[in-house]
Amino acid sequence: MTQNSINNIRNFSIIAHIDHGKSTLADRLLEVTGTIEKRNMQAQVLDTMDLERERGITIKSQAIKMNYAAQDGNNYELNLIDTPGHVDFTYEVSRSLAACEGALLLVDASQGIEAQTLANAYLAMAHNLTIIPIINKIDLPGAEPEMVTEELETTLGIKKEEIIFTSAKEGRGMGEVLEAIVKRIPPPKGNADDKLQALIFDSRFDAYRGVIVYVRVFNGTIKPEMNIEFMGTRKKFEVQEVGSLKIDLVPSDKLTAGEVGYIIAGVKDVKDARVGDTVADANNRAEYPLPGYKPAKPMVFCGFYPVQGEDFKVLKDAIEKLQLNDAALFYEPETSAALGFGFRCGFLGLLHLEIVQERLEREFNLDLIATAPNVIYKVNMKNGKKIYVDNPTKMPSPADYDSIEEPCMKVTIFTPAEYVGNIMEICQNKRGTFLNMEYLDPKRVMLAYELPLAEVIIEFHDLLKSATRGYASMDYEIIGYQVSDLVKLDILINSEPVDALSCIIHREKAHYIGRALAKKLKKTIPRHMFQVPIQASIGSKVVAREDISAMKKNVLQKCYGGDVSRKKKLLQKQKAGKKRMKRVGRVDVPQEAFLAVLQIEK
Amino acid sequence: MNPLSLYIHIPFCKQKCNYCDFASYAGKENLIEEYINTVINEIKHLRPTALSTVYIGGGTPSLIAPKYYEKIFKLLSIAPGAELSLEANPGTINQSYLKELKNIGVNRLSLGAQSFNDKHLEILGRIHNAKDIFKSFDDAQAAGFENINLDLIFALPNQTHNDWKEDLKQALSLKPQHLSIYNLQVEEGTKFYNIGDKLPRPTEDEEVAMFEYAIDTLKTAGFHHYEISNFAQPGFECKHNVVYWENGNYLGVGASASSHINGNRFDNPKTIEEYIKLTQLQNKVDLLGHKNQPDQKETIFMGLRLLDGLSKEKFKGYEKEVKELIDDGLLEQKDKIKLTHRGLLLANEVFKLFI
């Protein structure tokens, strides 16, 4: 059978916590269905970025089509749409899920339910997807499938008899999984003869072919030479090619309702084919777009500056290129009096930030100064206006506003019971409010706290991991803004304010952080020929001061004929050290100083 | 080849001092004969002529019998009125030794006094005491030396400002023609370096005070402060060392000795064993034979060590740096460009801009 009817299509994704074996399961399904021959198999086919393989995580969503001959004698087209597991990429998960009718919920038989398992399972339920629960890694010595079964029953209300037990590594249970996909997940609804409605769930820029748009067709048919319109951006294009997503792009004559595939239509800019937008027939427009999703909102911000000012152009090109495939990455040029020209970038979370920074440095060979990350504040001005501030430098004067609100989140932590005390202490120090605590079983606890996002983005995850020997997992959701007693702490070096070092912090912590930051900077900044005062101030009030004493003497005493080469090298070394620093006013400041605020120990 | 100045290195010592990182070795006296023969071979090969200065440094040159120097000097073509210096350590010389040196032509003696405090001398690992310095100085004068230098080191472990004042007072009581004053520097590979932070050194403020006290005191006593670390009675500036600071031509022979001829630099092997193989001699002759220009950066950073400064023309292309340094009060410009008093203490900060 070459022509699938809509009843023979199944669209699904896999949701799992990091390391629970999602990529291995995907690999095995591709193999069993013969989509990829075993000998051509490179581990974790769907994770195409080097970084993804190295970190063992999926960053971008991917889609792939498999053909499966089921026990009922029919051939099915199975579209697997891969989703990232990490909490930062919730947005990518939700857009993948919107293109599916079902999801495989994968849980590690020895680890049990983790924070992200739950978060993504709820997300799938919210999209009305059919969930196929799978307990994986049953081959491991520490596997406790009965206990995990119980957890699934109590936390998600999953029926015991629905659960499939697998070992993706050994290929056990794959047949059952494929049969369950066919039998339990409903076929897509929709009509190939209706007006075209296709949801863009991803897009990718290809240097030769322009933007490749990944769609799920809900109604109608899409073919080459057809005129299409992106309903949100109202841009029109002529379709050049459509096809399905195998390991490579495989052209076909059309895509019909229920199918997943790609469109190439001479689109030059990814922004024209916005993820979440609906593709319509330009000559026969659908009345309504499909329900899209909210655009990704960056939550964490920081400044990126090239160490060498002349690299600005390289940085600009690099960020532009990355953004082509990363809709969630926000950036705008910014100028710092201290650091020169750079970009203020917005990210979904800290991991996203780290990945972008690593990709910029690795793929574009850049040396970057990253300023300390911060969140976006809502400032209630005296004149009644509300403004959003994503950079401490832009915080208005206290005289002009009534209050500042900061984003808060509900953080859910899964942990072995013995670490509850440690975690509570961390949350307390991070200005957390206890919400509730629940025993999943006698040994495992779910803790919920409300915490300011600003506190979570700075070393919270590291603290959590080290306080629980790596056993705890966390998930978070933004619950909105709350008024908080925040102040802007400025740093003055040699009496000049250094904008890149300003930070917004809670008033109660301001003095402590001011003192610690001044001390830290004193250690980081080398001595100069003049005394360099370092001041931390809130408004015009100086809350801490440290002085870097002037260098009084730096002279090579003994220097004769035999010393010339050696002393020259010594001077060159001293000079080279200075060159790697940023000059702020008359003071040379090393790179690490700009991250000093992150290194203040409690 | 037509060098004006010759340096001869003598790498032998009775004992390695605790602060010393020069090419000097204790317990290798058995190699002296062979070493001197190698020096003679090297000189024969290089044939320096019309020498206006010769400097024999170490190590401890006064460990070598005068007959060896006699042999060397016979090979040299020395210009009339040339300055012939030799470094000697108190406690290794007596009057007859010095007389022999004087007879073969040595006319300037540099005594490694370092300190007049016996406790400090012991900490430094010197083999002499204060009494030896007085004795050696008297012997030198009795032997006919009229141009004598004393080396002194300040900022020694546990040294107080008063200790240093006393050292200077003792040194001045001898009325030497020349004084070299060095701030103790703890160099890698020395015993002091291995002690690390536990070495009880004066603070930076105390070091500055000691250095400034020396500058004031010696000026009052009639000395010309002509180089960062060097002071002389007028007319007794060390001609040989001035060649270094003017980035002039000099030939170095012996282990670790450096040569600078026509803008080319060549360093001999550092160890005695490597040196006596004399395998690199032909390279040296070839390299030094090239016509080259002295490196402007070196000319500036060595030249600024002379406190009279350098003529403006030498700074061509560095006008921006010079202006910045003048604005910062580290350089001043009169007929020449030179270090200010503050620039003297922060000379590396100045030199760095020209490197």
XYZ file of C-alpha atoms in Angstrom, chain A residues 88 91-92 95 275 293-299 326-330 347-348 352:
20
model
C 14.161 24.960 29.818
C 8.059 25.452 24.967
C 9.538 23.094 22.393
C 4.707 22.619 20.246
C 6.510 28.341 14.671
C 0.843 28.488 21.090
C 2.078 31.463 22.951
C 5.426 32.686 21.638
C 8.359 31.535 23.738
C 9.039 34.045 26.447
C 12.643 34.446 27.448
C 12.962 34.329 31.220
C 16.237 28.852 17.803
C 13.024 30.794 17.897
C 13.251 31.073 21.660
C 16.519 32.993 21.563
C 15.924 36.689 21.911
C 16.831 32.647 27.145
C 14.278 30.101 28.274
C 19.529 27.400 27.273
